CSV table of C-alpha atoms in Angstrom, one decimal:
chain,number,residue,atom,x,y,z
A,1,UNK,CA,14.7,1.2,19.3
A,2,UNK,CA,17.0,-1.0,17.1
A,3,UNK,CA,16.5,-4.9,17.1
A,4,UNK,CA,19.3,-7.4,15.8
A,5,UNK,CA,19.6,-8.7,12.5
A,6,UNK,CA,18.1,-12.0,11.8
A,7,UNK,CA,19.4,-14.6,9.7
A,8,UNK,CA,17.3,-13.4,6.7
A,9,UNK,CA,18.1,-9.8,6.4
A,10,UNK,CA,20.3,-8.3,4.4
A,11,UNK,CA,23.7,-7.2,5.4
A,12,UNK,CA,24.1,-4.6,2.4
A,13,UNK,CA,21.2,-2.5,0.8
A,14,UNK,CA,22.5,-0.5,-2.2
A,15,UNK,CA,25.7,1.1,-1.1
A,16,UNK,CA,24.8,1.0,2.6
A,17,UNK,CA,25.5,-1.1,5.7
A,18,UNK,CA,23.0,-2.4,7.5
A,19,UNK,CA,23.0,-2.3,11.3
A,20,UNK,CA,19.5,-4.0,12.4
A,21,UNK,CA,15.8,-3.2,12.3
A,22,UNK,CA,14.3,-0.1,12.8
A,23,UNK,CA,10.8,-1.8,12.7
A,24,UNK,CA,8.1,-3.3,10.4
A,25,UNK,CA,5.2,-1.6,8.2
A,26,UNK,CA,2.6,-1.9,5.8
A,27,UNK,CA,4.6,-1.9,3.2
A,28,UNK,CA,8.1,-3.6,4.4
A,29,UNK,CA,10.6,-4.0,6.8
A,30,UNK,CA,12.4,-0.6,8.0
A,31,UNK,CA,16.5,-0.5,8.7
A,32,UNK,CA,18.9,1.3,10.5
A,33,UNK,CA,22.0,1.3,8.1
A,34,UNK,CA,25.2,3.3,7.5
A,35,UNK,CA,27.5,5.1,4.4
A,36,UNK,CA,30.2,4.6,3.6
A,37,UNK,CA,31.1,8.2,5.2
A,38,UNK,CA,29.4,6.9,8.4
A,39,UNK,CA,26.0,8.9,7.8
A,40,UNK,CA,22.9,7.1,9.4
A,41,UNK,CA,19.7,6.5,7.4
A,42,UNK,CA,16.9,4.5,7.7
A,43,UNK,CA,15.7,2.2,4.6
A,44,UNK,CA,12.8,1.2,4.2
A,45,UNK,CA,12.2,-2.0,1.9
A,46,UNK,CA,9.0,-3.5,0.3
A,47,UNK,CA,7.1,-6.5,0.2
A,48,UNK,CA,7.4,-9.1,-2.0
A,49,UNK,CA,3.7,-9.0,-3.7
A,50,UNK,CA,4.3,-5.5,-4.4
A,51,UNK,CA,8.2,-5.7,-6.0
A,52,UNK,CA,6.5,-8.2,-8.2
A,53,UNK,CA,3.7,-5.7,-9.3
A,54,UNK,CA,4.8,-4.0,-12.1
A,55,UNK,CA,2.6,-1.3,-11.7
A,56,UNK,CA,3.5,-0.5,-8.5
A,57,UNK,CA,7.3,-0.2,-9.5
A,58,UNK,CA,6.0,1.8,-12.4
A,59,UNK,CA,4.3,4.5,-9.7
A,60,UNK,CA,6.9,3.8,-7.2
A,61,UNK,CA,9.6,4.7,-9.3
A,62,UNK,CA,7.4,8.2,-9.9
A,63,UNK,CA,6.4,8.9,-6.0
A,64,UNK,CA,10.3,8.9,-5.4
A,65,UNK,CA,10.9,10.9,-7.8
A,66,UNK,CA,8.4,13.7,-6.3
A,67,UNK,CA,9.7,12.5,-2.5
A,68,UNK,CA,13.3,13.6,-3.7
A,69,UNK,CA,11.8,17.4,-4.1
A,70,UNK,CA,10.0,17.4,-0.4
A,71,UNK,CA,12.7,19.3,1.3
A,72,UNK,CA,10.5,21.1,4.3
A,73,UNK,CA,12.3,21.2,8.0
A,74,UNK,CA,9.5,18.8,9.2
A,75,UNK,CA,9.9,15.8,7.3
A,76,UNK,CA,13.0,13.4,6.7
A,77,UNK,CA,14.7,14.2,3.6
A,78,UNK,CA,15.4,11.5,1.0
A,79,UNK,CA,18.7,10.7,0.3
A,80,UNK,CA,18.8,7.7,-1.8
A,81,UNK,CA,16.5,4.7,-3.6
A,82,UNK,CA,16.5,2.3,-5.9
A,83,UNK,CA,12.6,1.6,-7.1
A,84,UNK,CA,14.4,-0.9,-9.6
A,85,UNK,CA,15.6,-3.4,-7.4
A,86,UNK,CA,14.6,-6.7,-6.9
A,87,UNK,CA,13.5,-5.4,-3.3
A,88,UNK,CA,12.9,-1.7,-4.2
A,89,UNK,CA,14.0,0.6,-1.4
A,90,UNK,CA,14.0,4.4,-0.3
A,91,UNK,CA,16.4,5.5,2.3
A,92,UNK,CA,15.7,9.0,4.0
A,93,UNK,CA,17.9,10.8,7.0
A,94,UNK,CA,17.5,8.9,10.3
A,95,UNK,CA,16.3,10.6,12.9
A,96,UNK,CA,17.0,9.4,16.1
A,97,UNK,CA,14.0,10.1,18.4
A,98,UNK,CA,10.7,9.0,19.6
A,99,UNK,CA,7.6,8.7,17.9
A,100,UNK,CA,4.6,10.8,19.0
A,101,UNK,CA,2.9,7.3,19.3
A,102,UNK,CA,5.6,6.7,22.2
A,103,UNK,CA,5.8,9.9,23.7
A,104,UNK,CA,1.8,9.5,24.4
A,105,UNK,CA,2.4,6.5,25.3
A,106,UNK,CA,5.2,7.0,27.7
A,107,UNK,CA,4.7,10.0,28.8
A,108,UNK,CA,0.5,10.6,28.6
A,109,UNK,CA,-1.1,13.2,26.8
A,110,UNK,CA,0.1,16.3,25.2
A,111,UNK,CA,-1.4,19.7,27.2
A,112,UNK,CA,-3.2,21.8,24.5
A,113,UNK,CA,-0.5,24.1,23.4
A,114,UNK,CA,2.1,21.0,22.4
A,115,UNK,CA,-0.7,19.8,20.8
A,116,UNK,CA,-0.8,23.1,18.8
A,117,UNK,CA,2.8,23.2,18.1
A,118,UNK,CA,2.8,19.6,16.9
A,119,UNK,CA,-0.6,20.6,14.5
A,120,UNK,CA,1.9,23.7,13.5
A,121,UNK,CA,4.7,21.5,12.7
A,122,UNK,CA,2.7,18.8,10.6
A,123,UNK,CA,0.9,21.0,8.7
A,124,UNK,CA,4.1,22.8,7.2
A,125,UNK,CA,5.5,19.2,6.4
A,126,UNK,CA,2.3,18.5,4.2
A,127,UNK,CA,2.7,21.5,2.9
A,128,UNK,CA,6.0,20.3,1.9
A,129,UNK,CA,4.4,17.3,0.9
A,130,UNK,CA,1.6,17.8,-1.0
A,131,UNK,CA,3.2,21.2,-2.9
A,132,UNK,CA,5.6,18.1,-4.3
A,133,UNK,CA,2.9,16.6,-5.9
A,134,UNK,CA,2.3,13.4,-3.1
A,135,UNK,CA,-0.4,12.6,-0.6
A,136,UNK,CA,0.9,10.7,2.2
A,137,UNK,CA,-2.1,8.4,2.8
A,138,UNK,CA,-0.8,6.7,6.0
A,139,UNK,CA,0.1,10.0,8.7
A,140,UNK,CA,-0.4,8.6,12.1
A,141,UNK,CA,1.2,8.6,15.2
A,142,UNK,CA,4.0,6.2,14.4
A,143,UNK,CA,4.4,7.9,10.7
A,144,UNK,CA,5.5,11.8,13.4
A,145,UNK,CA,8.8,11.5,14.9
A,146,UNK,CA,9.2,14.1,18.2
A,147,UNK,CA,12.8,16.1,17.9
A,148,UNK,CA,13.7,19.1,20.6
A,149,UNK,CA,12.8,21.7,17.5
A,150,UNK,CA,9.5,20.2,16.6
A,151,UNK,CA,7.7,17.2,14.4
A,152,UNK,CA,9.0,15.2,11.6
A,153,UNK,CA,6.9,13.1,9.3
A,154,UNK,CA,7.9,10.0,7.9
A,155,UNK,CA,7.0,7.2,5.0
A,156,UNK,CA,5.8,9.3,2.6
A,157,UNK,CA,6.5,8.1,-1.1
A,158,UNK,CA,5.5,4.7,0.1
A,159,UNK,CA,2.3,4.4,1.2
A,160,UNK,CA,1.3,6.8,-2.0
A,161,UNK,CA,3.0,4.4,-4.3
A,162,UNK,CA,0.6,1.3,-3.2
A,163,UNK,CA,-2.4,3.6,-5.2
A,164,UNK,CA,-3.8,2.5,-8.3
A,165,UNK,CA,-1.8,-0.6,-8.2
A,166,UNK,CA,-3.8,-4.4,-8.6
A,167,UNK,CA,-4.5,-4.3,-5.0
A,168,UNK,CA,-6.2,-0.9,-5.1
A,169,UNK,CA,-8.2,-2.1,-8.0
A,170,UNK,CA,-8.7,-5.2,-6.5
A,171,UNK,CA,-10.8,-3.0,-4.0
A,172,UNK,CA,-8.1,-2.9,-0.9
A,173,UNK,CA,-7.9,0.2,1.2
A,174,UNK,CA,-4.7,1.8,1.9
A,175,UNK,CA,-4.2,3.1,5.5
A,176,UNK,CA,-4.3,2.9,9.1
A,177,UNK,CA,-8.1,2.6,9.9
A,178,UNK,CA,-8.0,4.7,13.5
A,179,UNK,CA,-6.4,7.1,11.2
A,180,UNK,CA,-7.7,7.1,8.0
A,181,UNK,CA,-10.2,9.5,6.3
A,182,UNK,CA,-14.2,8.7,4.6
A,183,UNK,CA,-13.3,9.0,1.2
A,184,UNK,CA,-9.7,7.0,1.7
A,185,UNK,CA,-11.8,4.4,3.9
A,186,UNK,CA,-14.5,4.0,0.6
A,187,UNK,CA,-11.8,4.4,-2.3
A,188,UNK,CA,-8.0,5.0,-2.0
A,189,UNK,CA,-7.6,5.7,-5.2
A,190,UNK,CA,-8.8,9.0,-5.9
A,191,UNK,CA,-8.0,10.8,-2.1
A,192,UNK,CA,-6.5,14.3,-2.3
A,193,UNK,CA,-4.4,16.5,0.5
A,194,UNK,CA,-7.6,17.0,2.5
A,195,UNK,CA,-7.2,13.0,3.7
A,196,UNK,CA,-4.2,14.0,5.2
A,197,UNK,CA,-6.1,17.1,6.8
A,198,UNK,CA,-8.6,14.9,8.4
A,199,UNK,CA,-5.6,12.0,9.3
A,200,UNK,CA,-4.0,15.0,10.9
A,201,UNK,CA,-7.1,15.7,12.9
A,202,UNK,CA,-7.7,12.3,13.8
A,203,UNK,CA,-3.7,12.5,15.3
A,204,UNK,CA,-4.4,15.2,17.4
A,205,UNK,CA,-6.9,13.5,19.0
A,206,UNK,CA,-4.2,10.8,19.8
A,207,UNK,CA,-2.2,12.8,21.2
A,208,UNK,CA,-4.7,15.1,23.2
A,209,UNK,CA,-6.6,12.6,24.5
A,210,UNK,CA,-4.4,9.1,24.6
A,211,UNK,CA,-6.8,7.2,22.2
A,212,UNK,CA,-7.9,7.8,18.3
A,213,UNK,CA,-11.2,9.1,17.6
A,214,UNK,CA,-12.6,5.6,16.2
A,215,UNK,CA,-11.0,2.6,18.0
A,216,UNK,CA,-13.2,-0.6,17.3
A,217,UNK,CA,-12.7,-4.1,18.8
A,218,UNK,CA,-11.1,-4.7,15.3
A,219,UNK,CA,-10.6,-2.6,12.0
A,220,UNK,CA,-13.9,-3.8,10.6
A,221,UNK,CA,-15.5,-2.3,13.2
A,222,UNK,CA,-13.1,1.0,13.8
A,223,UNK,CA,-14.3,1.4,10.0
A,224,UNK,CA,-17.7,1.1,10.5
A,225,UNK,CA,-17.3,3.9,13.1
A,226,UNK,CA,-15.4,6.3,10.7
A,227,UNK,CA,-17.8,5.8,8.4
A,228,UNK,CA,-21.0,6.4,10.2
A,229,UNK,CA,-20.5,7.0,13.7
A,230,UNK,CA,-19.3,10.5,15.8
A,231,UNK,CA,-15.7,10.2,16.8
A,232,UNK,CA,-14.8,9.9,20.5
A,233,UNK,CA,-13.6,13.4,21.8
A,234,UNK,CA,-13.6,12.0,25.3
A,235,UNK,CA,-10.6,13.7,27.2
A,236,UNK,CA,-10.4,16.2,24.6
A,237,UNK,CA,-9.8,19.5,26.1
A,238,UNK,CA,-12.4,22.6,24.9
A,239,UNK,CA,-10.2,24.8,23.5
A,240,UNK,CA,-8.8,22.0,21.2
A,241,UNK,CA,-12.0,21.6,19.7
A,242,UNK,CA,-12.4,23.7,16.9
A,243,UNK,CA,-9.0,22.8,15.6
A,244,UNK,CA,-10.0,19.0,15.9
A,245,UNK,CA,-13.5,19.8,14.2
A,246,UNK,CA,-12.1,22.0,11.2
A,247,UNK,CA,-9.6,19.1,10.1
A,248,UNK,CA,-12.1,16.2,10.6
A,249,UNK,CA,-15.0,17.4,8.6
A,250,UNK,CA,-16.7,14.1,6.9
A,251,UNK,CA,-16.7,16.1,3.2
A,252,UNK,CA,-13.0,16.8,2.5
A,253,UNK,CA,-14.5,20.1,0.5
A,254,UNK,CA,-15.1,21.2,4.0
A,255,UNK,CA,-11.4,21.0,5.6
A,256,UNK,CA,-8.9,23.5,5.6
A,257,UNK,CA,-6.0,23.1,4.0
A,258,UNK,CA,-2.4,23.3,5.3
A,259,UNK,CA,-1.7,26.7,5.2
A,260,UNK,CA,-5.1,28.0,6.4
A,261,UNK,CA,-4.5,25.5,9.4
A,262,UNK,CA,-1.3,27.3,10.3
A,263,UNK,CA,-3.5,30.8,10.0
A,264,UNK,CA,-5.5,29.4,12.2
A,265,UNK,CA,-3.2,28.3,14.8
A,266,UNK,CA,-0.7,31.4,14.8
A,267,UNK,CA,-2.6,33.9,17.5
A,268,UNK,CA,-2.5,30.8,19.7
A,269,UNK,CA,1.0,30.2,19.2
A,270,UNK,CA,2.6,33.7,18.6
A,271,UNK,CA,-0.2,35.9,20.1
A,272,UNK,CA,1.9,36.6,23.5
A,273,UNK,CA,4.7,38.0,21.0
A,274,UNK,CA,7.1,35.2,22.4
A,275,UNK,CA,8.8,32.4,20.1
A,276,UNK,CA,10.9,30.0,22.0
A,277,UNK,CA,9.3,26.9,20.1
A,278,UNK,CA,12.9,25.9,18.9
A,279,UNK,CA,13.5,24.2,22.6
A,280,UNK,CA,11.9,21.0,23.8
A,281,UNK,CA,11.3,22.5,27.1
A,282,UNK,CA,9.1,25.3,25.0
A,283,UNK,CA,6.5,22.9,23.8
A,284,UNK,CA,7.1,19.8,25.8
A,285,UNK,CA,6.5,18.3,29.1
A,286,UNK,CA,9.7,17.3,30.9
A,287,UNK,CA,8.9,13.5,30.9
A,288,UNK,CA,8.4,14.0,27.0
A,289,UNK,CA,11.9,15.8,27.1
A,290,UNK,CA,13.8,13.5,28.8
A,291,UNK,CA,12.7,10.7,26.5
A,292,UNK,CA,13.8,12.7,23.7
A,293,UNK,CA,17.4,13.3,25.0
A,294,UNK,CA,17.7,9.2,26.0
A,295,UNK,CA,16.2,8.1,22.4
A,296,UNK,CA,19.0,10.7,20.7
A,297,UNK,CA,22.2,9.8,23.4
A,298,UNK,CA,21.4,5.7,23.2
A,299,UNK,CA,19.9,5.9,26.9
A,300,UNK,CA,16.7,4.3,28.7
A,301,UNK,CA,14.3,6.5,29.4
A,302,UNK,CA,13.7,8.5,32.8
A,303,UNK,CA,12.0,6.4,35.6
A,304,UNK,CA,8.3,6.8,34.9
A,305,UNK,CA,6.9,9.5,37.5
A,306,UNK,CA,9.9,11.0,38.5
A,307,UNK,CA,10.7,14.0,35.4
A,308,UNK,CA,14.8,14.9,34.6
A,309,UNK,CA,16.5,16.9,37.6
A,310,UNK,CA,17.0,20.4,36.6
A,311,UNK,CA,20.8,21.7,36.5
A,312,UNK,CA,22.4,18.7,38.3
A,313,UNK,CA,21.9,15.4,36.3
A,314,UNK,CA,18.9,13.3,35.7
A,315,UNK,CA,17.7,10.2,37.9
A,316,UNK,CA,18.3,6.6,37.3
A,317,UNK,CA,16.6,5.7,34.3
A,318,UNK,CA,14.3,2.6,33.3
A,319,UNK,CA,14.4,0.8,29.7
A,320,UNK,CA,12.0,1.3,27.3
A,321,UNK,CA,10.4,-1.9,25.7
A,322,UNK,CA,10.7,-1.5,22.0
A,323,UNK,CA,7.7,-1.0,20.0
A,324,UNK,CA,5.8,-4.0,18.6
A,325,UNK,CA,8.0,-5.0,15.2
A,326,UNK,CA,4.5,-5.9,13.7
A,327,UNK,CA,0.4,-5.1,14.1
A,328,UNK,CA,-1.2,-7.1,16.6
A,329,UNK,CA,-2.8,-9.9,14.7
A,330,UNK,CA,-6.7,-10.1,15.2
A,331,UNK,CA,-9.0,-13.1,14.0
A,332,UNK,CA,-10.9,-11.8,10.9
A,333,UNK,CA,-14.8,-11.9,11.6
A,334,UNK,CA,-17.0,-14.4,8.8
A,335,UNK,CA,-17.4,-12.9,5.9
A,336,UNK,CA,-20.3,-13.6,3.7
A,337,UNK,CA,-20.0,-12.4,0.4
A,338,UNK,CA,-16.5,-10.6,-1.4
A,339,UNK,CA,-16.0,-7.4,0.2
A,340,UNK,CA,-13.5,-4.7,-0.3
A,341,UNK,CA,-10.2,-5.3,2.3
A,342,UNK,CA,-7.7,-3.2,3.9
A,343,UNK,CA,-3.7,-3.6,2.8
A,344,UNK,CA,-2.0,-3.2,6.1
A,345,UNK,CA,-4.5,-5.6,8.0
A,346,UNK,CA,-6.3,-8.0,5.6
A,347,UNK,CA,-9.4,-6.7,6.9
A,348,UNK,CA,-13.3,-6.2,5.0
A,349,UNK,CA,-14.1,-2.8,4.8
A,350,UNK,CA,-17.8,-2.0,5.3
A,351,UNK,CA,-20.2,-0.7,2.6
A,352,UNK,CA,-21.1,2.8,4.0
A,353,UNK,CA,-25.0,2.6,4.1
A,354,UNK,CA,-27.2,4.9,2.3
A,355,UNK,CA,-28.3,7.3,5.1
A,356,UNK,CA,-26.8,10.5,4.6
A,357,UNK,CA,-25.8,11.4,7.9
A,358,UNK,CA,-23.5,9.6,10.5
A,359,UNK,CA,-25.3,7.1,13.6
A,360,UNK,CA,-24.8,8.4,16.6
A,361,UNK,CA,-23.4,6.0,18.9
A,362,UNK,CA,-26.2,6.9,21.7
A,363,UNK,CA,-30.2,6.1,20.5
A,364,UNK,CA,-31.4,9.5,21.9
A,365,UNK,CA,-30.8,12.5,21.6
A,366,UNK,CA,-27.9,12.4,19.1
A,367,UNK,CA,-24.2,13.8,20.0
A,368,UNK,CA,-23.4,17.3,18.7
A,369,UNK,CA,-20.5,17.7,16.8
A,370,UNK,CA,-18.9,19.3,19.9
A,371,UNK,CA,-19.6,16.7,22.7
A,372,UNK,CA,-18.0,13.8,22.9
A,373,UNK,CA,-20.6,10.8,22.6
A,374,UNK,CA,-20.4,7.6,25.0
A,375,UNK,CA,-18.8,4.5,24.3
A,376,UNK,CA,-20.8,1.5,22.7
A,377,UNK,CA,-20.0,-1.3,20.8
A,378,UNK,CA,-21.0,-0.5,17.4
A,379,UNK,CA,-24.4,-1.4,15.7
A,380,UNK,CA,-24.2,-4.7,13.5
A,381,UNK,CA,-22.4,-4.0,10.7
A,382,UNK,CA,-22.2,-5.9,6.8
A,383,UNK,CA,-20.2,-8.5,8.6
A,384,UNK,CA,-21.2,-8.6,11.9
A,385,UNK,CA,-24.3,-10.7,12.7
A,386,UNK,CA,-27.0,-9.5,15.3
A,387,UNK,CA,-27.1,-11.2,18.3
C-alpha cells in the first residue's frame, strides 16, 4: 500500500516525481514515484550513516552497476540510480502487487505445489542474480513480490552494497535474522550464492507453514537458534521436506545451487506434461488471487473467508491495513561485554559455541533432521542470563 508524503520527504528524486511511500527498510525509505512519461517505479533511498560512508558509495556505486545487468523475468529490473547523490538512490520497475509476506499473511499458507512454483520462480531470479556477479543477502518474504505469472524479487544491489563497509568491519551483520544463513549470521562479509540458497529455504518455510524456521522472542535469540538449534518444520507438509532440507543445509558446501534446485523441482512441476503456470489461478489459491487482482486495480481486498465469485463479479471487499512502515521495536537485552550487532535491528549477535553440532531444542532424544522438534525457549545464550 502507498502512505502520504510527510513534511520531510522529498517531492523530486533525480528526474522523478514522487507520489508517497512505498515503505521503510534496512537500508532507507522506499517510494512510489513517476517519469516524466508517466512510468511508475519505486525508489529506494539510503540512510544517512551510510551516504556518509565513503566506502559504501565506493561499493554502492559497483553493486548498481552489476544490478543494471540482472535482467531475469523474476526480478524488478533497474531503470535508474544515482550512487552519487547526497542521498544515493536506485529506482527499479514498480510492481504493483502483494508481497509473499502478505499473501501468507492474508490469505494462510501456500499448498505444496505453490510453494514449488514460488521455489521455481526465485531460483531462476538468483540465477539472474548471482550470474551478475551480486548476492542478495536480505531474500525474505517482504524482499518476493506475488504477480499472476509468478515471483519477483526485490532490493537487490542494496543490501549487497552495505558489505565490507565500516559497519561490516565494525562486526555488524547484514540481514533479516528469521532469514538469514550461518555463515552470514557469523560474518557478512565473505557469504557467497549458497546464503541466498539457505534464505530461500528458510522462505519456504514461511510460506508453507505461516512462521520462519527460527523465530525467537527477539533477534538475539532467533540467532542463537539459527546458529545452534533445529529449525521449526512444524506445519510443514512431507513432501516439502526434502526441498526445505537441500536448501537449508548448515555448511553452504552442502546446498544446491540455483539451477540444480530447478532440476530438482521440474518432475514435480512438469511431470503431468501440463504447463499452465502463467495464470494465478494455476499456482494460487483464489483468496491469494483475488488479493492479487485488488493490489494491481487500486481495490481492498476480498472479504476474508468468502474467495472471488467465479464468472459473475467478486463480493464486497474489506481494506487491507498497510504493512508496518518500520520493524517492531524490541528492548535490547544487557549486554556485558562488546559483541558483534546486527544492521537492520541494532541487535548482539551470539558467539556460536564450540560444539560442532547444533542443540536440539528437546534434552532427549535429539530431533532428526526430518521431524520437526517442539517449541522451547532457547537455552541461555552469551547475553542471556540463567534464571
Amino acid at each position: 500500500m502507498v502512505d502520504q508524503l510527510t513534511q520531510h520527504d522529498p517531492r523530486r528524486i533525480g528526474p522523478f516525481e514522487v507520489l508517497g511511500r512505498l515503505g521503510a527498510g534496512g537500508m532507507g525509505l522506499v517510494y512510489l514515484a513517476r517519469s516524466a512519461s508517466g512510468r511508475r517505479v519505486a525508489i529506494k533511498t539510503v540512510r544517512t550513516e551510510l551516504a556518509e560512508d565513503q566506502l559504501f558509495r565506493v561499493r554502492f556505486t559497483r553493486e548498481v552497476e552489476a544490478a543494471r545487468a540482472v535482467s531475469g523475468f523474476y526480478t524488478a529490473a533497474v531503470v535508474d540510480a544515482d550512487p552519487r547523490a547526497a542521498v544515493p538512490w536506485l529506482a527499479t520497475a514498480y510492481v504493483p502487487a502483494p508481497s509473499l509476506e502478505e499473501i501468507v499473511n492474508e490469505c494462510g499458507p501456500m499448498p505444496a505445489q505453490a510453494v514449488r512454483w514460488l521455489a521455481a520462480g526465485v531460483a531462476e531470479a538468483l540465477q539472474s542474480i548471482h550470474g551478475a556477479g551480486l548476492v542478495h543477502r536480505d531474500l525474505k518474504p517482504s524482499n518476493v513480490l506475488v504477480v499472476e505469472d509468478g515471483p519477483r524479487v526485490i532490493d537487490f544491489g542494496i543490501a549487497s552494497g552495505v558489505s565490507n563497509t565500516r559497519l561490516t568491519m565494525t562486526n555488524v551483520a547484514v540481514g533479516t535474522p528469521a532469514y538469514m544463513s550461518p555463515e552470514q549470521a557469523k560474518d557478512s562479509r565473505s557469504v557467497t550464492g549458497a546464503s541466498d540458497v539457505f534464505s530461500l529455504g528458510s522462505m519456504l518455510v514461511f510460506a508453507a507453514t505461516g512462521h520462519p524456521p527460527f523465530h525467537g522472542a527477539n533477534p538475539v535469540e532467533t540467532v542463537f537458534m539459527l546458529l545452534r538449534e533445529e529449525p521449526d518444520l512444524e506445519g510443514l507438509p512431507d513432501e516439502l521436506r526434502p526441498l526445505i532440507d537441500s536448501c537449508m543445509q548448515m555448511e553452504a558446501t552442502g546446498r544446491p545451487n540455483p539451477a540444480d534446485l530447478q532440476s530438482q523441482l521440474a518432475p514435480h512441476l512438469f511431470g503431468s506434461g501440463s504447463d499452465d503456470s502463467g495464470t494465478a489461478s494455476a499456482w494460487l489459491p483464489e483468496r491469494a488471487v483475488g488479493l492479487i487482482e485488488a493490489r494491481r486495480n487500486g481495490r481492498p481486498a476480498p472479504k476474508p473467508g468468502q474467495p472471488p465469485a467465479r464468472g459473475g463479479g467478486r463480493p464486497a471487499p474489506l481494506p487491507i491495513p498497510p504493512p508496518p512502515s518500520h520493524d517492531p521495536v524490541v528492548p535490547a537485552p544487557p549486554v556485558r561485554s562488546a559483541p558483534r550487532r546486527l544492521a537492520r535491528s541494532g541487535w548482539p549477535v551470539p558467539r556460536c559455541r564450540s560444539a560442532p553440532a547444533r542443540a536440539s531444542r528437546t534434552s532427549a532424544p535429539p530431533p532428526s533432521r526430518h521431524r520437526p522438534p517442539s517449541r522451547r525457549s532457547p537455552p541461555p545464550g552469551p547475553n542471556r542470563a540463567p534464571a
